[in-house]
PDB file of C-alpha atoms and ligand atoms in Angstrom:
ATOM      1  CA  MET H  14       0.000   0.000   0.000  1.00 96.00           C
ATOM      2  CA  LYS H  15       1.125   3.566  -0.741  1.00 98.00           C
ATOM      3  CA  LEU H  16       0.020   5.732   2.137  1.00 98.00           C
ATOM      4  CA  ILE H  17       0.462   9.321   3.317  1.00 98.00           C
ATOM      5  CA  PHE H  18       0.003  10.671   6.845  1.00 98.00           C
ATOM      6  CA  LEU H  19      -1.122  14.267   6.790  1.00 98.00           C
ATOM      7  CA  GLY H  20      -1.620  16.466   9.849  1.00 98.00           C
ATOM      8  CA  PRO H  21      -0.227  19.424  11.762  1.00 98.00           C
ATOM      9  CA  PRO H  22       3.046  19.329  13.729  1.00 98.00           C
ATOM     10  CA  GLY H  23       2.471  17.176  16.809  1.00 97.00           C
ATOM     11  CA  ALA H  24      -0.610  15.403  15.420  1.00 98.00           C
ATOM     12  CA  GLY H  25       1.077  12.043  16.096  1.00 97.00           C
ATOM     13  CA  LYS H  26       2.171  11.205  12.530  1.00 97.00           C
ATOM     14  CA  GLY H  27       5.577   9.844  13.551  1.00 95.00           C
ATOM     15  CA  THR H  28       4.231   8.032  16.614  1.00 94.00           C
ATOM     16  CA  GLN H  29       1.509   6.250  14.621  1.00 97.00           C
ATOM     17  CA  ALA H  30       3.700   5.661  11.554  1.00 96.00           C
ATOM     18  CA  ALA H  31       6.008   3.348  13.514  1.00 92.00           C
ATOM     19  CA  GLY H  32       3.197   0.853  14.286  1.00 95.00           C
ATOM     20  CA  VAL H  33       1.209   1.273  11.069  1.00 97.00           C
ATOM     21  CA  SER H  34       4.233   0.793   8.765  1.00 97.00           C
ATOM     22  CA  ALA H  35       5.163  -2.413  10.639  1.00 96.00           C
ATOM     23  CA  HIS H  36       1.543  -3.607  10.391  1.00 96.00           C
ATOM     24  CA  LEU H  37       1.391  -2.943   6.642  1.00 96.00           C
ATOM     25  CA  GLY H  38       4.949  -4.136   5.913  1.00 96.00           C
ATOM     26  CA  VAL H  39       5.973  -0.919   4.148  1.00 97.00           C
ATOM     27  CA  PRO H  40       8.877   1.437   4.958  1.00 98.00           C
ATOM     28  CA  HIS H  41       8.199   4.493   7.114  1.00 97.00           C
ATOM     29  CA  ILE H  42       9.662   7.442   5.223  1.00 98.00           C
ATOM     30  CA  SER H  43       9.808  10.674   7.225  1.00 97.00           C
ATOM     31  CA  THR H  44      11.257  13.700   5.447  1.00 98.00           C
ATOM     32  CA  GLY H  45      11.820  15.392   8.830  1.00 96.00           C
ATOM     33  CA  ASP H  46      13.903  12.380  10.012  1.00 95.00           C
ATOM     34  CA  MET H  47      15.794  12.353   6.698  1.00 97.00           C
ATOM     35  CA  PHE H  48      16.685  16.040   7.113  1.00 97.00           C
ATOM     36  CA  ARG H  49      17.723  15.570  10.755  1.00 95.00           C
ATOM     37  CA  SER H  50      19.983  12.684   9.703  1.00 94.00           C
ATOM     38  CA  ALA H  51      21.441  14.823   6.873  1.00 97.00           C
ATOM     39  CA  ILE H  52      22.129  17.608   9.392  1.00 95.00           C
ATOM     40  CA  ARG H  53      23.914  15.180  11.754  1.00 93.00           C
ATOM     41  CA  ASN H  54      26.029  13.980   8.810  1.00 96.00           C
ATOM     42  CA  GLN H  55      26.612  17.560   7.611  1.00 96.00           C
ATOM     43  CA  THR H  56      25.655  16.767   4.017  1.00 96.00           C
ATOM     44  CA  PRO H  57      24.940  19.637   1.568  1.00 95.00           C
ATOM     45  CA  THR H  58      21.192  18.856   1.832  1.00 95.00           C
ATOM     46  CA  GLY H  59      21.416  18.960   5.625  1.00 96.00           C
ATOM     47  CA  LEU H  60      23.263  22.262   5.629  1.00 95.00           C
ATOM     48  CA  GLU H  61      20.692  23.766   3.248  1.00 95.00           C
ATOM     49  CA  ALA H  62      17.707  22.418   5.238  1.00 97.00           C
ATOM     50  CA  LYS H  63      18.944  23.423   8.689  1.00 96.00           C
ATOM     51  CA  ARG H  64      18.320  27.146   8.425  1.00 95.00           C
ATOM     52  CA  TYR H  65      14.706  26.597   7.337  1.00 98.00           C
ATOM     53  CA  MET H  66      14.042  23.945   9.998  1.00 97.00           C
ATOM     54  CA  ASP H  67      15.563  26.047  12.778  1.00 95.00           C
ATOM     55  CA  ALA H  68      13.200  28.871  11.776  1.00 96.00           C
ATOM     56  CA  GLY H  69      10.185  26.527  11.583  1.00 97.00           C
ATOM     57  CA  GLU H  70       9.771  27.205   7.850  1.00 98.00           C
ATOM     58  CA  LEU H  71       9.372  24.685   5.048  1.00 98.00           C
ATOM     59  CA  VAL H  72      12.486  23.594   3.172  1.00 98.00           C
ATOM     60  CA  PRO H  73      12.185  24.623  -0.535  1.00 98.00           C
ATOM     61  CA  ASP H  74      10.199  22.198  -2.715  1.00 98.00           C
ATOM     62  CA  SER H  75      13.114  21.538  -5.086  1.00 97.00           C
ATOM     63  CA  VAL H  76      15.318  20.253  -2.222  1.00 97.00           C
ATOM     64  CA  VAL H  77      12.604  18.045  -0.669  1.00 98.00           C
ATOM     65  CA  ILE H  78      11.347  16.616  -3.957  1.00 98.00           C
ATOM     66  CA  ALA H  79      14.881  15.643  -5.069  1.00 97.00           C
ATOM     67  CA  MET H  80      15.483  13.882  -1.728  1.00 97.00           C
ATOM     68  CA  VAL H  81      12.168  11.990  -1.875  1.00 98.00           C
ATOM     69  CA  ARG H  82      12.679  11.014  -5.520  1.00 97.00           C
ATOM     70  CA  GLU H  83      16.007   9.436  -4.577  1.00 96.00           C
ATOM     71  CA  ARG H  84      14.512   7.635  -1.548  1.00 97.00           C
ATOM     72  CA  MET H  85      11.585   6.280  -3.562  1.00 96.00           C
ATOM     73  CA  ALA H  86      13.978   4.704  -6.056  1.00 96.00           C
ATOM     74  CA  MET H  87      15.305   2.376  -3.349  1.00 97.00           C
ATOM     75  CA  ASP H  88      14.270  -1.288  -3.397  1.00 96.00           C
ATOM     76  CA  ASP H  89      12.255  -1.285  -0.166  1.00 96.00           C
ATOM     77  CA  ALA H  90       9.847   1.383  -1.492  1.00 96.00           C
ATOM     78  CA  ARG H  91       8.922  -0.586  -4.635  1.00 91.00           C
ATOM     79  CA  ASN H  92       5.898  -2.280  -3.094  1.00 90.00           C
ATOM     80  CA  GLY H  93       4.622   0.611  -1.040  1.00 97.00           C
ATOM     81  CA  TYR H  94       5.451   3.282   1.482  1.00 98.00           C
ATOM     82  CA  LEU H  95       4.166   5.236   4.428  1.00 98.00           C
ATOM     83  CA  LEU H  96       5.131   8.877   3.920  1.00 98.00           C
ATOM     84  CA  ASP H  97       5.156  11.060   7.040  1.00 97.00           C
ATOM     85  CA  GLY H  98       5.715  14.792   6.494  1.00 97.00           C
ATOM     86  CA  PHE H  99       5.598  14.672   2.694  1.00 98.00           C
ATOM     87  CA  PRO H 100       3.957  16.127   0.680  1.00 98.00           C
ATOM     88  CA  ARG H 101       3.544  19.463   2.451  1.00 98.00           C
ATOM     89  CA  THR H 102       2.679  21.696  -0.505  1.00 98.00           C
ATOM     90  CA  VAL H 103       0.496  21.206  -3.573  1.00 98.00           C
ATOM     91  CA  ASP H 104       3.621  21.256  -5.788  1.00 98.00           C
ATOM     92  CA  GLN H 105       5.105  18.414  -3.710  1.00 98.00           C
ATOM     93  CA  ALA H 106       1.824  16.460  -4.079  1.00 98.00           C
ATOM     94  CA  ILE H 107       1.890  16.908  -7.863  1.00 98.00           C
ATOM     95  CA  ALA H 108       5.522  15.696  -7.931  1.00 98.00           C
ATOM     96  CA  LEU H 109       4.606  12.638  -5.844  1.00 98.00           C
ATOM     97  CA  ASP H 110       1.766  11.786  -8.239  1.00 98.00           C
ATOM     98  CA  GLU H 111       4.418  11.531 -10.953  1.00 97.00           C
ATOM     99  CA  ILE H 112       6.885   9.516  -8.827  1.00 97.00           C
ATOM    100  CA  ALA H 113       4.458   7.014  -7.205  1.00 97.00           C
ATOM    101  CA  ALA H 114       0.917   8.227  -6.530  1.00 98.00           C
ATOM    102  CA  PRO H 115      -0.554   7.330  -3.118  1.00 98.00           C
ATOM    103  CA  ASP H 116      -3.500   4.938  -2.703  1.00 98.00           C
ATOM    104  CA  ALA H 117      -4.795   6.701   0.401  1.00 98.00           C
ATOM    105  CA  VAL H 118      -4.130   9.781   2.536  1.00 98.00           C
ATOM    106  CA  VAL H 119      -4.906   9.716   6.258  1.00 98.00           C
ATOM    107  CA  ASP H 120      -5.411  13.150   7.797  1.00 98.00           C
ATOM    108  CA  ILE H 121      -4.767  12.964  11.551  1.00 98.00           C
ATOM    109  CA  ASP H 122      -6.904  15.746  12.923  1.00 97.00           C
ATOM    110  CA  VAL H 123      -5.933  17.469  16.212  1.00 97.00           C
ATOM    111  CA  PRO H 124      -7.012  20.984  17.261  1.00 95.00           C
ATOM    112  CA  ASP H 125      -4.225  23.598  17.498  1.00 94.00           C
ATOM    113  CA  GLU H 126      -4.710  24.148  21.241  1.00 93.00           C
ATOM    114  CA  ARG H 127      -3.614  20.548  21.962  1.00 95.00           C
ATOM    115  CA  LEU H 128      -0.444  20.722  19.850  1.00 97.00           C
ATOM    116  CA  LEU H 129       1.687  23.148  21.875  1.00 96.00           C
ATOM    117  CA  SER H 130       1.836  20.946  24.997  1.00 95.00           C
ATOM    118  CA  ARG H 131       2.420  17.830  22.895  1.00 96.00           C
ATOM    119  CA  LEU H 132       5.402  19.440  21.153  1.00 97.00           C
ATOM    120  CA  THR H 133       7.010  21.251  24.095  1.00 96.00           C
ATOM    121  CA  GLY H 134       6.760  17.983  26.095  1.00 96.00           C
ATOM    122  CA  ARG H 135       8.144  15.751  23.335  1.00 97.00           C
ATOM    123  CA  ARG H 136      11.419  13.921  23.944  1.00 97.00           C
ATOM    124  CA  VAL H 137      13.240  11.855  21.314  1.00 95.00           C
ATOM    125  CA  CYS H 138      15.774   9.065  21.884  1.00 95.00           C
ATOM    126  CA  GLY H 139      19.136   9.779  20.252  1.00 92.00           C
ATOM    127  CA  LYS H 140      19.813   6.044  19.994  1.00 93.00           C
ATOM    128  CA  CYS H 141      16.586   4.291  18.812  1.00 91.00           C
ATOM    129  CA  GLN H 142      14.773   7.509  17.662  1.00 88.00           C
ATOM    130  CA  GLY H 143      11.696   6.568  19.764  1.00 91.00           C
ATOM    131  CA  THR H 144       9.339   9.475  20.525  1.00 92.00           C
ATOM    132  CA  PHE H 145       7.836  10.051  23.962  1.00 94.00           C
ATOM    133  CA  HIS H 146       6.016  12.657  26.017  1.00 95.00           C
ATOM    134  CA  ILE H 147       7.338  13.786  29.405  1.00 96.00           C
ATOM    135  CA  SER H 148       3.911  13.194  30.959  1.00 95.00           C
ATOM    136  CA  LYS H 149       4.396   9.446  30.339  1.00 93.00           C
ATOM    137  CA  LEU H 150       8.076   9.192  31.338  1.00 96.00           C
ATOM    138  CA  ALA H 151       9.350   8.167  34.766  1.00 95.00           C
ATOM    139  CA  ASP H 152      12.757   9.667  33.853  1.00 96.00           C
ATOM    140  CA  GLU H 153      12.656  12.420  31.222  1.00 93.00           C
ATOM    141  CA  HIS H 154      16.356  11.957  30.354  1.00 96.00           C
ATOM    142  CA  THR H 155      16.442   8.203  29.624  1.00 97.00           C
ATOM    143  CA  CYS H 156      14.717   6.199  26.881  1.00 97.00           C
ATOM    144  CA  PRO H 157      12.353   3.627  28.447  1.00 97.00           C
ATOM    145  CA  ILE H 158      12.909   1.294  25.453  1.00 95.00           C
ATOM    146  CA  CYS H 159      16.687   1.187  24.956  1.00 97.00           C
ATOM    147  CA  GLY H 160      18.177   3.289  27.758  1.00 97.00           C
ATOM    148  CA  GLY H 161      19.554   5.895  25.294  1.00 97.00           C
ATOM    149  CA  ALA H 162      19.694   9.598  26.152  1.00 97.00           C
ATOM    150  CA  LEU H 163      16.536  11.588  25.389  1.00 98.00           C
ATOM    151  CA  TYR H 164      16.751  15.041  23.859  1.00 96.00           C
ATOM    152  CA  GLN H 165      14.364  17.865  22.932  1.00 96.00           C
ATOM    153  CA  ARG H 166      14.132  18.812  19.259  1.00 94.00           C
ATOM    154  CA  GLU H 167      15.469  22.303  18.534  1.00 92.00           C
ATOM    155  CA  ASP H 168      12.264  23.250  16.694  1.00 95.00           C
ATOM    156  CA  ASP H 169      10.086  22.304  19.687  1.00 96.00           C
ATOM    157  CA  GLN H 170      10.372  25.778  21.248  1.00 96.00           C
ATOM    158  CA  PRO H 171       7.107  27.794  21.498  1.00 95.00           C
ATOM    159  CA  GLU H 172       8.118  30.554  18.994  1.00 96.00           C
ATOM    160  CA  THR H 173       9.251  28.011  16.369  1.00 97.00           C
ATOM    161  CA  ILE H 174       6.124  25.909  16.930  1.00 97.00           C
ATOM    162  CA  ALA H 175       3.997  28.990  16.150  1.00 97.00           C
ATOM    163  CA  THR H 176       5.830  29.438  12.821  1.00 98.00           C
ATOM    164  CA  ARG H 177       5.450  25.710  12.007  1.00 98.00           C
ATOM    165  CA  LEU H 178       1.708  25.871  12.680  1.00 98.00           C
ATOM    166  CA  LYS H 179       1.383  28.931  10.458  1.00 98.00           C
ATOM    167  CA  ALA H 180       3.260  27.103   7.672  1.00 98.00           C
ATOM    168  CA  TYR H 181       0.954  24.115   8.133  1.00 98.00           C
ATOM    169  CA  HIS H 182      -2.246  26.145   7.833  1.00 98.00           C
ATOM    170  CA  GLU H 183      -1.042  28.251   4.898  1.00 98.00           C
ATOM    171  CA  GLN H 184       0.902  25.722   2.827  1.00 98.00           C
ATOM    172  CA  THR H 185      -0.069  22.181   3.863  1.00 98.00           C
ATOM    173  CA  GLU H 186      -3.764  22.351   4.793  1.00 98.00           C
ATOM    174  CA  PRO H 187      -4.762  22.963   1.128  1.00 98.00           C
ATOM    175  CA  LEU H 188      -3.723  19.332   0.532  1.00 98.00           C
ATOM    176  CA  ILE H 189      -6.883  18.228   2.346  1.00 98.00           C
ATOM    177  CA  GLY H 190      -8.901  19.678  -0.541  1.00 98.00           C
ATOM    178  CA  TYR H 191      -6.448  18.325  -3.126  1.00 98.00           C
ATOM    179  CA  TYR H 192      -6.723  14.711  -1.930  1.00 98.00           C
ATOM    180  CA  SER H 193     -10.412  14.995  -1.119  1.00 98.00           C
ATOM    181  CA  GLY H 194     -10.964  15.968  -4.755  1.00 98.00           C
ATOM    182  CA  LEU H 195      -9.104  12.831  -5.839  1.00 97.00           C
ATOM    183  CA  GLY H 196     -11.279  10.686  -3.517  1.00 98.00           C
ATOM    184  CA  LYS H 197      -8.251   9.539  -1.487  1.00 98.00           C
ATOM    185  CA  LEU H 198      -8.737  11.383   1.803  1.00 98.00           C
ATOM    186  CA  ARG H 199      -9.612   9.576   5.071  1.00 98.00           C
ATOM    187  CA  ARG H 200      -9.942  11.644   8.260  1.00 97.00           C
ATOM    188  CA  VAL H 201      -9.122  10.292  11.693  1.00 98.00           C
ATOM    189  CA  ASN H 202      -9.587  11.967  15.090  1.00 98.00           C
ATOM    190  CA  GLY H 203      -6.052  12.250  16.501  1.00 98.00           C
ATOM    191  CA  ASP H 204      -7.234  13.819  19.746  1.00 97.00           C
ATOM    192  CA  SER H 205      -7.737  10.554  21.595  1.00 97.00           C
ATOM    193  CA  LYS H 206      -5.628   7.801  23.182  1.00 96.00           C
ATOM    194  CA  LEU H 207      -2.671   6.458  21.165  1.00 95.00           C
ATOM    195  CA  GLU H 208      -4.192   2.982  20.845  1.00 97.00           C
ATOM    196  CA  ASP H 209      -7.574   4.393  19.750  1.00 98.00           C
ATOM    197  CA  VAL H 210      -5.930   6.514  17.038  1.00 98.00           C
ATOM    198  CA  PHE H 211      -4.023   3.423  15.847  1.00 98.00           C
ATOM    199  CA  LYS H 212      -7.249   1.379  15.636  1.00 98.00           C
ATOM    200  CA  ALA H 213      -9.063   4.213  13.843  1.00 98.00           C
ATOM    201  CA  ILE H 214      -6.304   4.437  11.220  1.00 98.00           C
ATOM    202  CA  LEU H 215      -6.404   0.712  10.512  1.00 98.00           C
ATOM    203  CA  ALA H 216     -10.213   0.770  10.393  1.00 98.00           C
ATOM    204  CA  THR H 217     -10.265   3.590   7.844  1.00 97.00           C
ATOM    205  CA  LEU H 218      -7.822   1.686   5.609  1.00 95.00           C
ATOM    206  CA  GLU H 219      -9.916  -1.502   5.507  1.00 89.00           C
TER     207      GLU H 219
HETATM  208  P1  AP5 F   2       8.820  16.983  10.739  1.00 97.45           P
HETATM  209  O1  AP5 F   2       9.853  16.255  11.470  1.00 97.45           O
HETATM  210  O2  AP5 F   2       8.035  16.288   9.690  1.00 97.45           O
HETATM  211  O3  AP5 F   2       7.878  17.662  11.809  1.00 97.45           O
HETATM  212  P2  AP5 F   2       6.284  17.948  11.822  1.00 97.45           P
HETATM  213  O4  AP5 F   2       5.469  17.667  10.642  1.00 97.45           O
HETATM  214  O5  AP5 F   2       6.240  19.349  12.307  1.00 97.45           O
HETATM  215  O6  AP5 F   2       5.728  16.890  12.707  1.00 97.45           O
HETATM  216  P3  AP5 F   2       6.282  16.425  14.037  1.00 97.45           P
HETATM  217  O7  AP5 F   2       7.367  15.425  13.875  1.00 97.45           O
HETATM  218  O8  AP5 F   2       6.613  17.625  14.902  1.00 97.45           O
HETATM  219  O9  AP5 F   2       4.961  15.811  14.697  1.00 97.45           O
HETATM  220  P4  AP5 F   2       4.256  14.399  14.525  1.00 97.45           P
HETATM  221  O10 AP5 F   2       2.911  14.608  13.919  1.00 97.45           O
HETATM  222  O11 AP5 F   2       5.142  13.379  13.906  1.00 97.45           O
HETATM  223  O12 AP5 F   2       4.020  14.082  16.077  1.00 97.45           O
HETATM  224  P5  AP5 F   2       4.695  12.978  17.036  1.00 97.45           P
HETATM  225  O13 AP5 F   2       4.220  11.622  16.661  1.00 97.45           O
HETATM  226  O14 AP5 F   2       6.158  13.192  17.173  1.00 97.45           O
HETATM  227  O15 AP5 F   2       9.452  18.282  10.028  1.00 97.45           O
HETATM  228  C1  AP5 F   2      10.356  19.114  10.711  1.00 97.45           C
HETATM  229  C2  AP5 F   2      10.811  20.221   9.761  1.00 97.45           C
HETATM  230  O16 AP5 F   2      11.484  19.639   8.610  1.00 97.45           O
HETATM  231  C3  AP5 F   2       9.705  21.094   9.156  1.00 97.45           C
HETATM  232  O17 AP5 F   2       9.345  22.158  10.013  1.00 97.45           O
HETATM  233  C4  AP5 F   2      10.378  21.578   7.862  1.00 97.45           C
HETATM  234  O18 AP5 F   2      11.285  22.608   8.128  1.00 97.45           O
HETATM  235  C5  AP5 F   2      11.184  20.355   7.413  1.00 97.45           C
HETATM  236  N1  AP5 F   2      10.415  19.483   6.499  1.00 97.45           N
HETATM  237  C6  AP5 F   2      10.099  18.175   6.707  1.00 97.45           C
HETATM  238  N2  AP5 F   2       9.387  17.691   5.664  1.00 97.45           N
HETATM  239  C7  AP5 F   2       9.253  18.722   4.784  1.00 97.45           C
HETATM  240  C8  AP5 F   2       8.594  18.844   3.535  1.00 97.45           C
HETATM  241  N3  AP5 F   2       7.909  17.823   2.971  1.00 97.45           N
HETATM  242  N4  AP5 F   2       8.650  20.042   2.917  1.00 97.45           N
HETATM  243  C9  AP5 F   2       9.328  21.091   3.452  1.00 97.45           C
HETATM  244  N5  AP5 F   2       9.958  21.041   4.640  1.00 97.45           N
HETATM  245  C10 AP5 F   2       9.921  19.858   5.303  1.00 97.45           C
HETATM  246  O19 AP5 F   2       3.958  13.371  18.424  1.00 97.45           O
HETATM  247  C11 AP5 F   2       4.217  14.614  19.052  1.00 97.45           C
HETATM  248  C12 AP5 F   2       4.093  14.461  20.569  1.00 97.45           C
HETATM  249  O20 AP5 F   2       2.739  14.137  20.900  1.00 97.45           O
HETATM  250  C13 AP5 F   2       4.955  13.319  21.162  1.00 97.45           C
HETATM  251  O21 AP5 F   2       5.447  13.706  22.406  1.00 97.45           O
HETATM  252  C14 AP5 F   2       3.973  12.161  21.318  1.00 97.45           C
HETATM  253  O22 AP5 F   2       4.338  11.297  22.377  1.00 97.45           O
HETATM  254  C15 AP5 F   2       2.660  12.903  21.614  1.00 97.45           C
HETATM  255  N6  AP5 F   2       1.469  12.207  21.105  1.00 97.45           N
HETATM  256  C16 AP5 F   2       1.322  11.600  19.896  1.00 97.45           C
HETATM  257  N7  AP5 F   2       0.089  11.091  19.775  1.00 97.45           N
HETATM  258  C17 AP5 F   2      -0.568  11.393  20.937  1.00 97.45           C
HETATM  259  C18 AP5 F   2      -1.896  11.132  21.420  1.00 97.45           C
HETATM  260  N8  AP5 F   2      -2.800  10.453  20.690  1.00 97.45           N
HETATM  261  N9  AP5 F   2      -2.223  11.603  22.652  1.00 97.45           N
HETATM  262  C19 AP5 F   2      -1.324  12.279  23.414  1.00 97.45           C
HETATM  263  N10 AP5 F   2      -0.053  12.542  23.022  1.00 97.45           N
HETATM  264  C20 AP5 F   2       0.305  12.108  21.793  1.00 97.45           C
END
């Protein structure tokens, strides 16, 4: 299956993508994770992306589309994918339709007022890349899965979150209409327990 997760920053795309991609047997492809890895490795793409990400703005379409095109050409994406964080503009969606059009698009819907606390409380494991929330952690510095050190993403500061939300509403939200028009959109309430969101996603894909 070729699947896209759409939704604002903090909607739970990455959290749900881990379980859903394993369930469907397709690779989880996150453009945000790809950029963060490129930044760690100080590649030209990483250096270009960093200034936009630090500001909470979208990386230019040409950079993102070239990176996704290359990733989609890899063997594991031949029989399907779960894209998380791409496309984020109508031009990216048009490019994806040419590369490998999605079968379905799941929009994980969460009201803005819930997103700030989710993002400021997010902690990520530097070792296994697991994502957690401080409200569920006994020790906010240590990964409960692998014992790795947890860190806070640089773009999870309130001012940057505000810019990311603005970018979402102005540039990404129009994709709801784009995919609805193609008959591919499925909407899921993301403002409920993790396990209920997971079940709702699988139910909408049946
Ligand atoms: P990216 O990494 O894609 O960030 P994002 O879309 O802003 O989404 P997040 O990763 O912040 O949120 P999420 O929905 O995955 O939530 P999560 O599951 O972690 O992009 C970062 C940057 O890269 C962009 O700003 C841009 O600069 C650049 N970029 C990336 N792709 C691009 C593209 N295509 N074009 C241009 N630029 C691009 O959950 C968040 C928190 O909530 C966690 O703490 C989690 O534990 C908690 N949580 C999750 N679900 C629930 C629930 N049901 N109940 C309670 N808490 C929950």
